[in-house]
């Protein structure tokens, strides 16, 4: 059985104070959860988070990385620095980066290679816009993003990735994909991974759902057979809500 993973995407939010407040509530629940828990704060908070999570079982993620290891890339962060701060996971290709920073599939793929080369697990985000869903091109869009994101990776490196299916129309909107809609998309994503990397890798591949996950809908979403966890934005900033999401019992 695939383990469940719940990852918090704090986006450009949070503070040293939120780390303290969050861990006060979350840490006592860590012994009751079967999920792996990852917090992805803004990079300037990585050092504080690293100190705070020591010995708690909570793991550290980043929200982005540059594909190059160093150089004249003002404002960017190197994977080597992420490693220094204990980062084990990194969100890649989030729709906000694709839209606001015009990140291409090719750039996203090169970041994934850099992460894998340095032992950090990429969480590749893929998902369709409302227009694409309404026009019936959502499956093609998502599978193209998946294929392009994993293009050129060896089968063993594909094993080292996680995918988050995040329909853009559900991100931060309060509109969630229904468990059936999400499960269907996860099924076609897993089928595609099977054709790229084989059955064994596909069967063990973690596919998260993201898009307005909250306390009320976590159980129904994460109880679906193909949904292996959640990438949580807004609700991950609310200490009680995120803790309840992590502590939810799944079927
Ligand atoms: C996200 O940005 O990854 C996300 C899922 O956000 P939200 O939960 O707020 O929709």
XYZ file of C-alpha atoms and ligand atoms in Angstrom:
261
model
C 0.000 0.000 0.000
C 1.198 3.513 -0.800
C 1.918 5.764 2.201
C -0.063 8.990 2.497
C 1.727 12.317 2.315
C 0.346 15.697 3.386
C 2.397 18.701 2.305
C 1.781 22.288 3.367
C 2.421 24.930 0.722
C 2.691 28.178 2.651
C 3.302 30.121 -0.589
C 4.414 33.725 0.228
C 2.923 33.518 3.724
C 3.977 32.496 7.190
C 6.455 33.787 9.749
C 8.759 32.582 12.488
C 5.751 33.019 14.773
C 3.584 30.749 12.601
C 6.254 28.031 12.734
C 6.154 28.122 16.541
C 2.369 28.241 16.696
C 1.974 25.470 14.105
C 4.411 23.116 15.791
C 2.827 23.675 19.220
C -0.399 22.222 17.839
C 0.916 19.810 15.206
C 3.709 18.017 17.031
C 1.498 16.404 19.726
C -0.576 14.885 16.881
C 2.365 13.429 15.018
C 2.213 10.187 16.979
C -1.420 9.663 15.847
C -0.930 10.160 12.140
C 0.029 7.609 9.544
C 0.844 10.371 7.030
C 4.213 11.764 6.243
C 4.019 15.497 6.937
C 6.005 18.094 5.000
C 6.010 21.862 5.466
C 7.134 24.051 2.551
C 7.651 27.592 3.853
C 9.166 30.553 2.007
C 12.925 30.037 1.742
C 13.811 32.701 4.309
C 12.047 30.570 6.942
C 13.920 27.336 6.152
C 16.540 27.881 8.841
C 13.939 28.493 11.577
C 11.905 25.510 10.399
C 14.982 23.262 10.346
C 15.689 24.002 14.001
C 12.051 23.726 15.022
C 11.246 20.345 13.425
C 14.270 18.474 14.729
C 13.133 15.176 16.244
C 9.439 15.725 15.377
C 9.180 13.577 12.245
C 8.023 16.610 10.235
C 10.017 17.038 7.038
C 11.053 20.203 5.219
C 10.137 21.178 1.679
C 10.889 24.140 -0.562
C 8.550 25.793 -3.042
C 11.013 26.252 -5.879
C 14.644 25.883 -6.899
C 16.817 27.000 -9.814
C 18.104 24.372 -12.218
C 21.665 25.745 -12.075
C 23.834 25.082 -9.041
C 25.270 28.601 -8.714
C 25.928 31.763 -10.680
C 24.481 35.074 -11.721
C 20.806 34.362 -11.015
C 19.840 37.186 -8.678
C 17.058 36.261 -6.317
C 17.145 32.532 -7.058
C 18.019 29.635 -4.739
C 20.463 26.806 -5.389
C 19.656 23.200 -4.610
C 22.937 23.047 -2.671
C 21.617 25.668 -0.270
C 18.306 23.826 0.077
C 20.276 20.725 1.082
C 22.120 22.719 3.760
C 18.792 23.572 5.328
C 17.596 19.973 5.447
C 15.158 20.222 2.540
C 13.982 16.770 1.421
C 11.112 17.772 -0.903
C 10.554 20.557 -3.408
C 7.366 21.711 -5.109
C 8.053 22.187 -8.813
C 5.914 23.601 -11.607
C 3.190 25.001 -9.380
C 0.584 26.702 -11.563
C 1.359 30.030 -9.868
C 4.933 29.750 -11.113
C 3.844 28.593 -14.554
C 1.423 31.538 -14.821
C 3.138 34.422 -12.997
C 6.735 33.538 -13.829
C 6.116 31.892 -17.197
C 7.946 28.703 -16.256
C 8.038 26.339 -19.202
C 7.792 22.552 -19.097
C 11.402 22.459 -20.210
C 12.642 24.638 -17.339
C 10.535 22.602 -14.924
C 12.072 19.389 -16.227
C 15.598 20.739 -15.789
C 14.797 21.693 -12.170
C 13.536 18.168 -11.558
C 16.816 16.728 -12.851
C 18.800 19.023 -10.546
C 16.690 18.041 -7.536
C 16.999 14.325 -8.225
C 20.756 14.653 -8.732
C 20.924 16.104 -5.209
C 18.591 13.654 -3.509
C 15.602 15.995 -3.098
C 12.190 14.635 -4.073
C 10.398 16.817 -6.639
C 6.655 17.287 -6.188
C 5.710 17.995 -9.790
C 2.468 19.994 -9.992
C 0.235 19.520 -13.002
C -3.307 20.687 -13.609
C -5.711 22.225 -16.060
C -7.395 25.630 -16.180
C -11.168 26.022 -16.080
C -11.204 26.810 -19.821
C -9.321 23.599 -20.559
C -11.744 21.567 -18.428
C -14.759 23.223 -20.008
C -13.428 22.588 -23.496
C -12.634 18.951 -22.697
C -8.866 19.293 -23.116
C -8.054 18.762 -19.430
C -6.836 15.163 -19.790
C -4.539 16.031 -22.682
C -3.206 19.113 -20.835
C -2.391 17.224 -17.670
C -0.787 14.254 -19.429
C 1.310 16.566 -21.607
C 2.580 18.401 -18.508
C 3.359 15.034 -16.920
C 5.220 13.653 -19.946
C 7.168 16.883 -20.446
C 8.041 17.122 -16.755
C 9.445 13.588 -16.684
C 10.926 13.621 -20.200
C 14.430 12.253 -20.414
C 14.499 10.973 -16.842
C 15.639 7.408 -16.412
C 13.039 4.980 -15.131
C 14.839 4.896 -11.773
C 14.736 8.700 -11.563
C 11.006 8.686 -12.354
C 10.626 6.486 -9.279
C 12.092 9.356 -7.224
C 9.299 11.806 -8.137
C 5.903 12.644 -6.674
C 3.116 14.267 -8.694
C 0.475 16.655 -7.380
C -2.662 16.950 -9.490
C -3.859 20.498 -8.877
C -6.681 21.749 -11.104
C -6.075 25.501 -11.375
C -9.788 26.226 -10.983
C -9.684 24.628 -7.528
C -6.616 26.425 -6.171
C -7.488 29.035 -3.579
C -11.036 29.275 -4.909
C -12.885 27.148 -2.357
C -14.045 24.968 -5.311
C -12.711 21.456 -4.849
C -12.676 18.747 -7.479
C -15.122 16.069 -6.359
C -13.435 12.926 -5.020
C -14.605 11.111 -8.172
C -13.302 13.821 -10.520
C -9.936 13.853 -8.746
C -9.734 10.061 -8.575
C -10.415 9.798 -12.300
C -7.593 12.219 -13.101
C -5.253 10.352 -10.753
C -6.168 7.121 -12.511
C -5.186 8.444 -15.930
C -1.987 9.957 -14.485
C -1.031 6.589 -12.971
C -1.836 4.850 -16.262
C 0.505 7.235 -18.059
C 3.246 6.602 -15.493
C 2.769 2.898 -16.079
C 3.347 3.383 -19.789
C 6.442 5.547 -19.101
C 8.052 3.632 -16.256
C 6.295 0.295 -15.872
C 3.725 -1.236 -13.549
C 5.861 -1.586 -10.438
C 6.833 2.098 -10.396
C 3.297 3.201 -11.267
C 1.793 1.065 -8.493
C 4.090 2.662 -5.920
C 4.008 6.209 -7.303
C 2.543 8.844 -4.970
C -0.006 11.162 -6.579
C -1.280 13.975 -4.359
C -4.380 16.073 -4.845
C -4.281 19.853 -4.348
C -6.987 22.487 -4.652
C -8.966 23.871 -1.703
C -8.325 20.865 0.521
C -9.817 21.590 3.929
C -10.922 19.899 7.144
C -14.324 19.000 5.672
C -13.221 17.414 2.396
C -9.957 15.698 3.378
C -11.487 12.379 4.370
C -13.577 11.955 1.230
C -10.689 12.927 -1.057
C -7.945 10.957 0.648
C -10.102 7.855 1.030
C -10.178 7.482 -2.771
C -8.095 4.598 -4.066
C -5.813 6.670 -6.310
C -5.292 9.701 -4.048
C -2.161 9.307 -1.973
C -2.201 12.562 -0.082
C -2.715 16.280 -0.366
C -0.875 19.459 -1.186
C -2.561 22.016 1.027
C -2.359 25.783 0.512
C -4.713 28.072 2.442
C -5.696 25.552 5.117
C -2.043 24.827 5.905
C -1.701 28.309 7.406
C -4.368 27.622 10.027
C -2.787 25.600 12.803
C -5.905 23.731 13.953
C -7.087 23.035 10.409
C -3.766 21.705 9.166
C -3.414 19.537 12.250
C -6.909 18.106 11.739
C -6.128 17.403 8.084
C -2.980 15.529 9.095
C -4.853 13.612 11.813
C -7.764 12.585 9.557
C -8.340 8.854 9.447
C -8.702 7.476 5.940
C -10.543 4.374 4.755
C -1.749 25.113 -3.668
O -1.473 26.270 -3.927
O -0.920 24.222 -3.873
C -3.071 24.840 -3.128
C -3.501 23.620 -3.216
O -3.748 25.892 -2.585
P -5.177 25.848 -1.853
O -5.193 24.665 -0.936
O -5.267 27.139 -1.123
O -6.209 25.714 -2.935
